[in-house]
PDB file of C-alpha atoms and ligand atoms in Angstrom:
ATOM      1  CA  MET A  29     -14.354-132.883-158.802  1.00 80.00           C
ATOM      2  CA  ARG A  30     -12.958-133.921-155.410  1.00 91.00           C
ATOM      3  CA  LEU A  31     -12.203-130.625-153.782  1.00 93.00           C
ATOM      4  CA  PRO A  32     -11.011-129.538-150.376  1.00 91.00           C
ATOM      5  CA  PRO A  33     -13.400-127.264-148.500  1.00 92.00           C
ATOM      6  CA  LEU A  34     -13.172-123.586-149.328  1.00 91.00           C
ATOM      7  CA  LEU A  35     -14.123-122.229-145.959  1.00 93.00           C
ATOM      8  CA  LYS A  36     -12.695-122.825-142.506  1.00 91.00           C
ATOM      9  CA  TRP A  37     -15.795-123.630-140.504  1.00 92.00           C
ATOM     10  CA  PRO A  38     -16.356-124.510-136.852  1.00 90.00           C
ATOM     11  CA  GLY A  39     -16.850-128.320-136.721  1.00 90.00           C
ATOM     12  CA  GLY A  40     -16.074-128.568-140.472  1.00 92.00           C
ATOM     13  CA  LYS A  41     -15.551-132.114-141.592  1.00 93.00           C
ATOM     14  CA  GLY A  42     -12.643-131.598-144.024  1.00 91.00           C
ATOM     15  CA  ARG A  43     -10.419-134.123-142.224  1.00 90.00           C
ATOM     16  CA  LEU A  44     -13.214-136.711-142.159  1.00 94.00           C
ATOM     17  CA  ALA A  45     -14.563-136.210-145.672  1.00 95.00           C
ATOM     18  CA  THR A  46     -12.632-139.222-147.139  1.00 95.00           C
ATOM     19  CA  LYS A  47     -14.033-141.536-144.453  1.00 96.00           C
ATOM     20  CA  LEU A  48     -17.502-140.157-144.696  1.00 97.00           C
ATOM     21  CA  GLU A  49     -17.525-140.561-148.466  1.00 98.00           C
ATOM     22  CA  GLN A  50     -17.038-144.296-148.106  1.00 97.00           C
ATOM     23  CA  MET A  51     -20.252-144.534-146.129  1.00 97.00           C
ATOM     24  CA  ILE A  52     -22.418-142.901-148.745  1.00 98.00           C
ATOM     25  CA  PRO A  53     -25.010-145.180-150.285  1.00 98.00           C
ATOM     26  CA  PRO A  54     -26.082-144.860-154.011  1.00 98.00           C
ATOM     27  CA  HIS A  55     -28.480-141.914-154.332  1.00 98.00           C
ATOM     28  CA  ARG A  56     -30.073-139.496-156.784  1.00 98.00           C
ATOM     29  CA  VAL A  57     -30.720-136.592-154.416  1.00 98.00           C
ATOM     30  CA  TYR A  58     -27.993-135.399-151.998  1.00 98.00           C
ATOM     31  CA  VAL A  59     -29.183-133.224-149.106  1.00 98.00           C
ATOM     32  CA  GLU A  60     -26.835-131.467-146.730  1.00 98.00           C
ATOM     33  CA  PRO A  61     -29.098-129.402-144.461  1.00 98.00           C
ATOM     34  CA  PHE A  62     -26.430-128.282-141.954  1.00 97.00           C
ATOM     35  CA  ALA A  63     -24.113-127.120-144.715  1.00 98.00           C
ATOM     36  CA  GLY A  64     -21.611-124.708-143.134  1.00 96.00           C
ATOM     37  CA  GLY A  65     -18.381-125.190-145.114  1.00 97.00           C
ATOM     38  CA  SER A  66     -19.963-128.242-146.785  1.00 98.00           C
ATOM     39  CA  ALA A  67     -16.743-130.371-146.784  1.00 97.00           C
ATOM     40  CA  LEU A  68     -18.435-133.623-147.794  1.00 98.00           C
ATOM     41  CA  PHE A  69     -20.257-131.870-150.678  1.00 98.00           C
ATOM     42  CA  PHE A  70     -16.976-130.719-152.063  1.00 97.00           C
ATOM     43  CA  ARG A  71     -15.286-134.014-151.599  1.00 97.00           C
ATOM     44  CA  LYS A  72     -18.004-136.317-153.099  1.00 98.00           C
ATOM     45  CA  SER A  73     -19.104-136.673-156.610  1.00 98.00           C
ATOM     46  CA  LEU A  74     -22.213-134.898-157.720  1.00 98.00           C
ATOM     47  CA  ALA A  75     -25.675-136.410-157.592  1.00 98.00           C
ATOM     48  CA  LYS A  76     -28.464-135.621-159.976  1.00 98.00           C
ATOM     49  CA  VAL A  77     -29.972-133.189-157.389  1.00 98.00           C
ATOM     50  CA  ASN A  78     -27.666-131.573-154.835  1.00 98.00           C
ATOM     51  CA  VAL A  79     -28.905-129.419-151.947  1.00 98.00           C
ATOM     52  CA  LEU A  80     -26.932-127.254-149.524  1.00 98.00           C
ATOM     53  CA  GLY A  81     -28.994-125.619-146.741  1.00 98.00           C
ATOM     54  CA  ASP A  82     -28.163-123.695-143.698  1.00 96.00           C
ATOM     55  CA  LYS A  83     -30.069-121.524-141.183  1.00 93.00           C
ATOM     56  CA  ASP A  84     -27.103-119.180-141.249  1.00 92.00           C
ATOM     57  CA  PRO A  85     -27.255-117.109-144.527  1.00 94.00           C
ATOM     58  CA  TRP A  86     -23.468-116.378-144.436  1.00 95.00           C
ATOM     59  CA  PRO A  87     -22.078-119.687-145.987  1.00 97.00           C
ATOM     60  CA  ILE A  88     -24.980-119.966-148.472  1.00 98.00           C
ATOM     61  CA  GLN A  89     -24.644-116.448-149.716  1.00 97.00           C
ATOM     62  CA  PHE A  90     -20.822-117.027-149.958  1.00 97.00           C
ATOM     63  CA  PHE A  91     -21.463-120.047-152.152  1.00 98.00           C
ATOM     64  CA  ASN A  92     -23.814-118.157-154.324  1.00 98.00           C
ATOM     65  CA  ARG A  93     -21.200-115.355-154.813  1.00 97.00           C
ATOM     66  CA  VAL A  94     -18.638-117.961-155.596  1.00 96.00           C
ATOM     67  CA  ARG A  95     -20.637-119.605-158.372  1.00 97.00           C
ATOM     68  CA  LEU A  96     -21.381-116.114-159.887  1.00 97.00           C
ATOM     69  CA  GLY A  97     -17.644-115.675-160.190  1.00 94.00           C
ATOM     70  CA  GLY A  98     -17.039-113.584-156.980  1.00 94.00           C
ATOM     71  CA  LEU A  99     -13.691-115.074-156.155  1.00 92.00           C
ATOM     72  CA  ARG A 100     -12.219-114.178-159.599  1.00 89.00           C
ATOM     73  CA  LYS A 101     -11.851-110.627-158.348  1.00 82.00           C
ATOM     74  CA  CYS A 102      -9.560-111.299-155.353  1.00 84.00           C
ATOM     75  CA  ARG A 103      -6.610-109.097-156.247  1.00 72.00           C
ATOM     76  CA  GLY A 104      -3.496-110.366-154.424  1.00 66.00           C
ATOM     77  CA  GLY A 105      -5.047-113.526-153.247  1.00 70.00           C
ATOM     78  CA  ILE A 106      -5.495-114.470-149.646  1.00 75.00           C
ATOM     79  CA  LYS A 107      -2.381-113.826-147.565  1.00 77.00           C
ATOM     80  CA  VAL A 108      -1.706-114.407-143.982  1.00 80.00           C
ATOM     81  CA  SER A 109      -2.345-110.819-143.017  1.00 83.00           C
ATOM     82  CA  ARG A 110      -3.812-109.266-139.937  1.00 88.00           C
ATOM     83  CA  GLY A 111      -4.680-106.206-141.899  1.00 89.00           C
ATOM     84  CA  LEU A 112      -6.696-108.179-144.512  1.00 89.00           C
ATOM     85  CA  PHE A 113      -8.551-110.070-141.669  1.00 91.00           C
ATOM     86  CA  ASP A 114      -9.426-106.797-139.955  1.00 93.00           C
ATOM     87  CA  ARG A 115     -10.663-105.303-143.216  1.00 93.00           C
ATOM     88  CA  SER A 116     -12.732-108.399-143.760  1.00 92.00           C
ATOM     89  CA  LEU A 117     -14.720-107.634-140.635  1.00 92.00           C
ATOM     90  CA  GLN A 118     -15.856-104.117-141.979  1.00 92.00           C
ATOM     91  CA  GLY A 119     -19.551-104.100-142.968  1.00 90.00           C
ATOM     92  CA  LYS A 120     -18.723-102.552-146.349  1.00 93.00           C
ATOM     93  CA  HIS A 121     -16.943-105.760-147.275  1.00 92.00           C
ATOM     94  CA  SER A 122     -19.502-108.138-146.134  1.00 92.00           C
ATOM     95  CA  ARG A 123     -20.884-108.827-149.562  1.00 94.00           C
ATOM     96  CA  SER A 124     -17.538-109.630-151.144  1.00 94.00           C
ATOM     97  CA  ALA A 125     -16.769-113.270-151.593  1.00 95.00           C
ATOM     98  CA  CYS A 126     -13.056-112.448-151.431  1.00 93.00           C
ATOM     99  CA  TYR A 127     -13.382-110.798-147.972  1.00 93.00           C
ATOM    100  CA  GLN A 128     -15.714-113.504-146.850  1.00 95.00           C
ATOM    101  CA  LEU A 129     -13.117-116.200-147.664  1.00 93.00           C
ATOM    102  CA  ALA A 130     -10.429-114.171-145.953  1.00 91.00           C
ATOM    103  CA  ARG A 131     -12.565-113.687-142.929  1.00 92.00           C
ATOM    104  CA  SER A 132     -13.081-117.479-142.658  1.00 92.00           C
ATOM    105  CA  VAL A 133      -9.727-118.861-143.489  1.00 89.00           C
ATOM    106  CA  LEU A 134      -7.775-116.280-141.430  1.00 90.00           C
ATOM    107  CA  SER A 135      -9.928-116.757-138.312  1.00 89.00           C
ATOM    108  CA  TYR A 136      -9.336-118.987-135.340  1.00 85.00           C
ATOM    109  CA  HIS A 137     -11.105-122.316-136.001  1.00 84.00           C
ATOM    110  CA  GLY A 138     -13.234-120.618-138.497  1.00 88.00           C
ATOM    111  CA  ASP A 139     -15.056-118.481-135.856  1.00 87.00           C
ATOM    112  CA  ARG A 140     -14.975-115.398-138.275  1.00 90.00           C
ATOM    113  CA  ALA A 141     -14.205-113.142-135.336  1.00 87.00           C
ATOM    114  CA  THR A 142     -10.642-113.779-133.980  1.00 88.00           C
ATOM    115  CA  PHE A 143      -7.592-113.566-136.143  1.00 89.00           C
ATOM    116  CA  GLY A 144      -5.951-117.015-136.016  1.00 84.00           C
ATOM    117  CA  ALA A 145      -4.405-117.918-139.332  1.00 70.00           C
ATOM    118  CA  ALA A 146      -0.963-118.852-138.181  1.00 60.00           C
ATOM    119  CA  ALA A 147      -2.098-121.983-136.390  1.00 47.00           C
ATOM    120  CA  ARG A 148      -3.802-123.321-139.539  1.00 51.00           C
ATOM    121  CA  ARG A 149      -1.613-122.910-142.621  1.00 56.00           C
ATOM    122  CA  GLY A 150      -3.275-125.882-144.226  1.00 53.00           C
ATOM    123  CA  ASN A 151      -6.468-124.191-145.013  1.00 56.00           C
ATOM    124  CA  LEU A 152      -4.641-121.153-146.192  1.00 60.00           C
ATOM    125  CA  GLU A 153      -2.508-123.067-148.677  1.00 60.00           C
ATOM    126  CA  SER A 154      -5.749-124.536-150.007  1.00 60.00           C
ATOM    127  CA  ALA A 155      -7.070-121.037-150.402  1.00 62.00           C
ATOM    128  CA  GLN A 156      -3.939-120.104-152.356  1.00 63.00           C
ATOM    129  CA  LYS A 157      -4.359-122.944-154.739  1.00 70.00           C
ATOM    130  CA  LEU A 158      -7.696-121.515-155.407  1.00 75.00           C
ATOM    131  CA  ARG A 159      -6.843-119.922-158.729  1.00 74.00           C
ATOM    132  CA  ARG A 160      -6.198-123.308-160.219  1.00 80.00           C
ATOM    133  CA  ASN A 161      -9.286-124.963-158.732  1.00 87.00           C
ATOM    134  CA  LEU A 162     -11.734-122.106-159.019  1.00 91.00           C
ATOM    135  CA  PRO A 163     -13.453-123.142-162.164  1.00 93.00           C
ATOM    136  CA  LYS A 164     -14.155-126.493-160.517  1.00 95.00           C
ATOM    137  CA  TYR A 165     -15.622-124.888-157.424  1.00 95.00           C
ATOM    138  CA  GLU A 166     -17.820-122.702-159.495  1.00 96.00           C
ATOM    139  CA  GLN A 167     -19.014-125.579-161.660  1.00 97.00           C
ATOM    140  CA  LYS A 168     -19.813-127.686-158.628  1.00 98.00           C
ATOM    141  CA  LEU A 169     -21.632-124.974-156.887  1.00 98.00           C
ATOM    142  CA  ARG A 170     -23.699-124.209-159.946  1.00 98.00           C
ATOM    143  CA  ARG A 171     -25.077-127.584-159.697  1.00 98.00           C
ATOM    144  CA  ALA A 172     -26.282-127.117-156.164  1.00 98.00           C
ATOM    145  CA  ASN A 173     -29.645-125.932-154.924  1.00 98.00           C
ATOM    146  CA  LEU A 174     -28.795-123.416-152.199  1.00 98.00           C
ATOM    147  CA  ARG A 175     -31.211-122.891-149.411  1.00 98.00           C
ATOM    148  CA  ILE A 176     -31.269-120.491-146.362  1.00 96.00           C
ATOM    149  CA  GLY A 177     -33.499-122.246-143.779  1.00 95.00           C
ATOM    150  CA  GLY A 178     -33.993-124.655-141.040  1.00 95.00           C
ATOM    151  CA  PHE A 179     -32.745-128.202-141.516  1.00 97.00           C
ATOM    152  CA  ASP A 180     -36.069-129.868-141.012  1.00 97.00           C
ATOM    153  CA  GLY A 181     -37.709-127.812-143.920  1.00 97.00           C
ATOM    154  CA  THR A 182     -34.710-128.553-146.268  1.00 98.00           C
ATOM    155  CA  MET A 183     -34.919-132.263-145.448  1.00 98.00           C
ATOM    156  CA  LYS A 184     -38.731-132.409-145.997  1.00 98.00           C
ATOM    157  CA  ALA A 185     -38.644-130.425-149.161  1.00 98.00           C
ATOM    158  CA  TYR A 186     -36.132-132.790-150.921  1.00 98.00           C
ATOM    159  CA  ASP A 187     -36.838-136.128-149.272  1.00 98.00           C
ATOM    160  CA  ALA A 188     -37.449-139.115-151.592  1.00 98.00           C
ATOM    161  CA  PRO A 189     -36.780-142.874-151.467  1.00 97.00           C
ATOM    162  CA  ASP A 190     -33.563-142.327-153.412  1.00 98.00           C
ATOM    163  CA  ALA A 191     -32.418-139.306-151.426  1.00 98.00           C
ATOM    164  CA  PHE A 192     -29.454-139.323-149.027  1.00 98.00           C
ATOM    165  CA  HIS A 193     -29.378-136.772-146.267  1.00 98.00           C
ATOM    166  CA  PHE A 194     -25.969-136.027-144.630  1.00 98.00           C
ATOM    167  CA  LEU A 195     -26.474-134.363-141.185  1.00 98.00           C
ATOM    168  CA  ASP A 196     -23.606-132.600-139.291  1.00 98.00           C
ATOM    169  CA  PRO A 197     -25.762-130.846-136.722  1.00 96.00           C
ATOM    170  CA  PRO A 198     -24.359-128.280-134.294  1.00 92.00           C
ATOM    171  CA  TRP A 199     -23.246-129.641-130.993  1.00 86.00           C
ATOM    172  CA  PRO A 200     -25.894-129.908-128.200  1.00 83.00           C
ATOM    173  CA  LEU A 201     -26.233-126.611-126.330  1.00 75.00           C
ATOM    174  CA  GLU A 202     -25.093-128.176-123.009  1.00 75.00           C
ATOM    175  CA  SER A 203     -21.706-128.678-124.617  1.00 75.00           C
ATOM    176  CA  GLY A 204     -21.103-124.861-124.701  1.00 73.00           C
ATOM    177  CA  TYR A 205     -19.502-125.351-128.194  1.00 74.00           C
ATOM    178  CA  SER A 206     -22.665-124.444-130.150  1.00 71.00           C
ATOM    179  CA  GLU A 207     -23.386-121.625-127.782  1.00 67.00           C
ATOM    180  CA  ARG A 208     -19.985-120.091-128.784  1.00 69.00           C
ATOM    181  CA  HIS A 209     -20.110-120.814-132.507  1.00 73.00           C
ATOM    182  CA  TYR A 210     -23.687-121.029-133.729  1.00 70.00           C
ATOM    183  CA  HIS A 211     -26.222-119.967-131.207  1.00 61.00           C
ATOM    184  CA  GLY A 212     -25.697-116.228-131.170  1.00 56.00           C
ATOM    185  CA  GLY A 213     -22.032-116.734-131.472  1.00 57.00           C
ATOM    186  CA  GLY A 214     -20.903-116.069-127.870  1.00 55.00           C
ATOM    187  CA  LYS A 215     -19.565-112.617-126.985  1.00 58.00           C
ATOM    188  CA  ARG A 216     -16.364-110.952-127.594  1.00 60.00           C
ATOM    189  CA  LYS A 217     -14.499-109.804-124.433  1.00 61.00           C
ATOM    190  CA  GLY A 218     -15.952-106.505-123.246  1.00 66.00           C
ATOM    191  CA  SER A 219     -18.687-106.512-125.889  1.00 67.00           C
ATOM    192  CA  LYS A 220     -22.417-107.045-125.652  1.00 64.00           C
ATOM    193  CA  LYS A 221     -22.639-107.997-129.243  1.00 67.00           C
ATOM    194  CA  PRO A 222     -22.421-111.654-130.304  1.00 62.00           C
ATOM    195  CA  LYS A 223     -19.336-112.549-132.372  1.00 63.00           C
ATOM    196  CA  THR A 224     -21.416-113.835-135.207  1.00 65.00           C
ATOM    197  CA  LYS A 225     -25.130-113.378-135.800  1.00 62.00           C
ATOM    198  CA  ALA A 226     -26.123-116.937-136.800  1.00 67.00           C
ATOM    199  CA  PRO A 227     -29.914-117.223-136.321  1.00 67.00           C
ATOM    200  CA  SER A 228     -30.884-119.751-133.904  1.00 72.00           C
ATOM    201  CA  ASP A 229     -33.492-122.535-133.613  1.00 81.00           C
ATOM    202  CA  ARG A 230     -33.028-124.374-130.351  1.00 82.00           C
ATOM    203  CA  ARG A 231     -34.467-127.646-131.750  1.00 89.00           C
ATOM    204  CA  ALA A 232     -31.411-128.130-134.055  1.00 91.00           C
ATOM    205  CA  PHE A 233     -29.379-128.259-130.962  1.00 90.00           C
ATOM    206  CA  ASP A 234     -31.395-131.094-129.420  1.00 93.00           C
ATOM    207  CA  PRO A 235     -29.976-134.534-130.684  1.00 95.00           C
ATOM    208  CA  ALA A 236     -33.419-136.216-129.901  1.00 96.00           C
ATOM    209  CA  TYR A 237     -35.299-133.766-132.176  1.00 96.00           C
ATOM    210  CA  VAL A 238     -32.786-134.160-134.957  1.00 97.00           C
ATOM    211  CA  ARG A 239     -33.119-137.930-134.610  1.00 97.00           C
ATOM    212  CA  ASP A 240     -36.963-137.795-134.790  1.00 97.00           C
ATOM    213  CA  VAL A 241     -36.825-135.693-137.931  1.00 98.00           C
ATOM    214  CA  ALA A 242     -34.313-138.017-139.559  1.00 98.00           C
ATOM    215  CA  ASP A 243     -36.345-141.119-138.529  1.00 97.00           C
ATOM    216  CA  LYS A 244     -39.338-139.886-140.604  1.00 97.00           C
ATOM    217  CA  MET A 245     -37.358-139.608-143.892  1.00 98.00           C
ATOM    218  CA  LYS A 246     -37.951-141.834-146.786  1.00 98.00           C
ATOM    219  CA  GLY A 247     -34.397-141.483-147.894  1.00 98.00           C
ATOM    220  CA  ALA A 248     -31.214-142.722-146.186  1.00 98.00           C
ATOM    221  CA  VAL A 249     -29.689-140.591-143.531  1.00 98.00           C
ATOM    222  CA  LEU A 250     -26.180-140.434-142.063  1.00 98.00           C
ATOM    223  CA  ILE A 251     -25.729-138.279-138.924  1.00 98.00           C
ATOM    224  CA  ILE A 252     -22.453-137.433-137.407  1.00 98.00           C
ATOM    225  CA  TYR A 253     -22.071-135.975-133.868  1.00 96.00           C
ATOM    226  CA  GLY A 254     -19.154-135.476-131.333  1.00 92.00           C
ATOM    227  CA  ASP A 255     -19.397-137.787-128.389  1.00 93.00           C
ATOM    228  CA  HIS A 256     -21.632-136.036-125.732  1.00 93.00           C
ATOM    229  CA  PRO A 257     -23.970-137.529-123.084  1.00 93.00           C
ATOM    230  CA  SER A 258     -27.123-136.041-124.675  1.00 94.00           C
ATOM    231  CA  VAL A 259     -26.092-137.580-128.081  1.00 95.00           C
ATOM    232  CA  ARG A 260     -25.517-140.953-126.449  1.00 95.00           C
ATOM    233  CA  GLN A 261     -28.930-140.655-124.766  1.00 95.00           C
ATOM    234  CA  ALA A 262     -30.661-139.703-128.044  1.00 96.00           C
ATOM    235  CA  PHE A 263     -29.123-142.597-130.097  1.00 96.00           C
ATOM    236  CA  GLY A 264     -28.242-145.166-127.448  1.00 92.00           C
ATOM    237  CA  LYS A 265     -31.408-147.162-128.030  1.00 91.00           C
ATOM    238  CA  MET A 266     -31.796-146.596-131.674  1.00 94.00           C
ATOM    239  CA  ASN A 267     -29.538-149.468-132.922  1.00 92.00           C
ATOM    240  CA  GLY A 268     -31.779-151.999-134.892  1.00 93.00           C
ATOM    241  CA  LYS A 269     -34.888-149.742-134.769  1.00 93.00           C
ATOM    242  CA  ASN A 270     -36.281-148.873-138.244  1.00 93.00           C
ATOM    243  CA  GLY A 271     -32.934-150.134-139.562  1.00 96.00           C
ATOM    244  CA  TRP A 272     -30.741-147.655-137.631  1.00 97.00           C
ATOM    245  CA  GLN A 273     -27.053-148.527-137.107  1.00 97.00           C
ATOM    246  CA  VAL A 274     -25.211-146.580-134.459  1.00 97.00           C
ATOM    247  CA  PHE A 275     -21.423-146.701-134.197  1.00 95.00           C
ATOM    248  CA  THR A 276     -18.471-144.667-133.202  1.00 95.00           C
ATOM    249  CA  MET A 277     -15.411-143.513-135.145  1.00 92.00           C
ATOM    250  CA  LYS A 278     -12.093-142.279-133.609  1.00 88.00           C
ATOM    251  CA  VAL A 279     -10.587-139.296-135.278  1.00 82.00           C
ATOM    252  CA  ALA A 280      -7.307-137.445-134.780  1.00 78.00           C
ATOM    253  CA  THR A 281      -7.960-133.740-134.238  1.00 72.00           C
ATOM    254  CA  ASN A 282      -5.925-130.566-133.586  1.00 67.00           C
ATOM    255  CA  LYS A 283      -5.679-129.900-129.912  1.00 63.00           C
ATOM    256  CA  GLY A 284      -4.529-126.409-130.798  1.00 60.00           C
ATOM    257  CA  ILE A 285      -0.837-125.452-131.047  1.00 59.00           C
ATOM    258  CA  GLY A 286       1.300-128.341-130.081  1.00 62.00           C
ATOM    259  CA  GLY A 287      -0.430-131.480-130.799  1.00 69.00           C
ATOM    260  CA  MET A 288      -3.188-133.778-131.784  1.00 74.00           C
ATOM    261  CA  GLU A 289      -5.719-135.815-129.802  1.00 78.00           C
ATOM    262  CA  GLN A 290      -8.114-138.715-130.469  1.00 83.00           C
ATOM    263  CA  ARG A 291     -11.703-137.688-130.373  1.00 85.00           C
ATOM    264  CA  VAL A 292     -14.718-139.989-130.594  1.00 92.00           C
ATOM    265  CA  ASN A 293     -17.529-139.309-133.084  1.00 95.00           C
ATOM    266  CA  ILE A 294     -20.875-140.991-132.900  1.00 96.00           C
ATOM    267  CA  LEU A 295     -22.396-141.852-136.338  1.00 97.00           C
ATOM    268  CA  ALA A 296     -25.987-142.949-136.903  1.00 98.00           C
ATOM    269  CA  TYR A 297     -27.089-144.384-140.260  1.00 98.00           C
ATOM    270  CA  LYS A 298     -30.661-145.149-141.341  1.00 98.00           C
ATOM    271  CA  PRO A 299     -31.132-146.826-144.713  1.00 97.00           C
ATOM    272  CA  ALA A 300     -33.831-145.752-147.084  1.00 97.00           C
ATOM    273  CA  ARG A 301     -37.235-147.002-146.509  1.00 92.00           C
ATOM    274  CA  LYS A 302     -38.126-150.049-148.612  1.00 81.00           C
ATOM    275  CA  ARG A 303     -40.329-149.014-151.529  1.00 68.00           C
TER     276      ARG A 303
HETATM  277  C1  SAM B  17     -21.099-128.466-137.545  1.00 75.54           C
HETATM  278  S1  SAM B  17     -21.603-127.267-138.694  1.00 75.54           S
HETATM  279  C2  SAM B  17     -21.576-127.999-140.217  1.00 75.54           C
HETATM  280  C3  SAM B  17     -20.207-128.115-140.742  1.00 75.54           C
HETATM  281  C4  SAM B  17     -20.088-128.628-142.110  1.00 75.54           C
HETATM  282  N1  SAM B  17     -20.439-130.056-142.173  1.00 75.54           N
HETATM  283  C5  SAM B  17     -18.708-128.444-142.726  1.00 75.54           C
HETATM  284  O1  SAM B  17     -18.125-129.460-143.247  1.00 75.54           O
HETATM  285  O2  SAM B  17     -18.163-127.352-142.703  1.00 75.54           O
HETATM  286  C6  SAM B  17     -23.289-127.053-138.267  1.00 75.54           C
HETATM  287  C7  SAM B  17     -24.081-126.067-139.156  1.00 75.54           C
HETATM  288  O3  SAM B  17     -25.444-126.053-138.804  1.00 75.54           O
HETATM  289  C8  SAM B  17     -25.990-124.824-138.964  1.00 75.54           C
HETATM  290  N2  SAM B  17     -27.260-124.719-138.246  1.00 75.54           N
HETATM  291  C9  SAM B  17     -27.547-124.456-136.889  1.00 75.54           C
HETATM  292  N3  SAM B  17     -28.775-124.496-136.638  1.00 75.54           N
HETATM  293  C10 SAM B  17     -29.415-124.857-137.781  1.00 75.54           C
HETATM  294  C11 SAM B  17     -30.735-125.080-138.222  1.00 75.54           C
HETATM  295  N4  SAM B  17     -31.759-125.007-137.332  1.00 75.54           N
HETATM  296  N5  SAM B  17     -30.982-125.523-139.476  1.00 75.54           N
HETATM  297  C12 SAM B  17     -30.031-125.571-140.403  1.00 75.54           C
HETATM  298  N6  SAM B  17     -28.647-125.312-140.117  1.00 75.54           N
HETATM  299  C13 SAM B  17     -28.411-124.980-138.823  1.00 75.54           C
HETATM  300  C14 SAM B  17     -24.942-123.861-138.506  1.00 75.54           C
HETATM  301  O4  SAM B  17     -25.117-122.537-138.982  1.00 75.54           O
HETATM  302  C15 SAM B  17     -23.662-124.552-138.926  1.00 75.54           C
HETATM  303  O5  SAM B  17     -23.217-124.102-140.166  1.00 75.54           O
END
């Protein structure tokens, strides 16, 4: 049941899922409280209990529609089509899994606001392979507990000594990235309305707050962040404390059209508390 992510999502971990999978300790409960496109969930094998949570209802409602068979109705598949993308933005289609998928994979970096399919054919091909893989996606999602809500509530609700929490939080607000993508979604040119309407909770954008919530968990925690001064500040002195290991990982990422660049990620791992 190793599957590529269905959605294209800002900060999605599709490219890193294989590496991250190797860092997963044995666990009974899998908790992904910043689910977004849930790349690692789709990549890894299922646990006994699987939890996907996000404060933004959009991906969670999409996953629920998928497991109820919503993608079986996509007539004509998902093509690289500006017209299809524009239709996917219309309110009347907002409850259709097919249009939701089109809106995500046809957008620029998964922002669900700007047409940008041409630059990312990879995701699109995986969307077209969908028909073959669909029963597997549905089956896997049927095994997940889907939760709309803040990451801290999700973690507390499912924490246990044999839980594993995988945290891929939004970037710190100072980076500007989260402001554009998750925290009210930035603004379209000439518009007062945010591009997307992801509900916000400023604490999730503070690496020190995320660290403190993670530190209190009985279960193991793996956190991945992009390299940013406030992340370094929050995790710099954690090495060795309470079993935390902090390390970096270089990853090749798309620079946009015309190339790749090496980006540094900061990873922090806390083992489960000894019983
Ligand atoms: C970097 S993305 C996760 C990407 C995901 N790992 C993937 O592979 O697609 C961060 C996610 O955190 C969510 N988020 C932001 N604030 C949150 C909060 N307070 N609680 C839970 N989720 C939150 C955003 O909606 C976004 O989906």
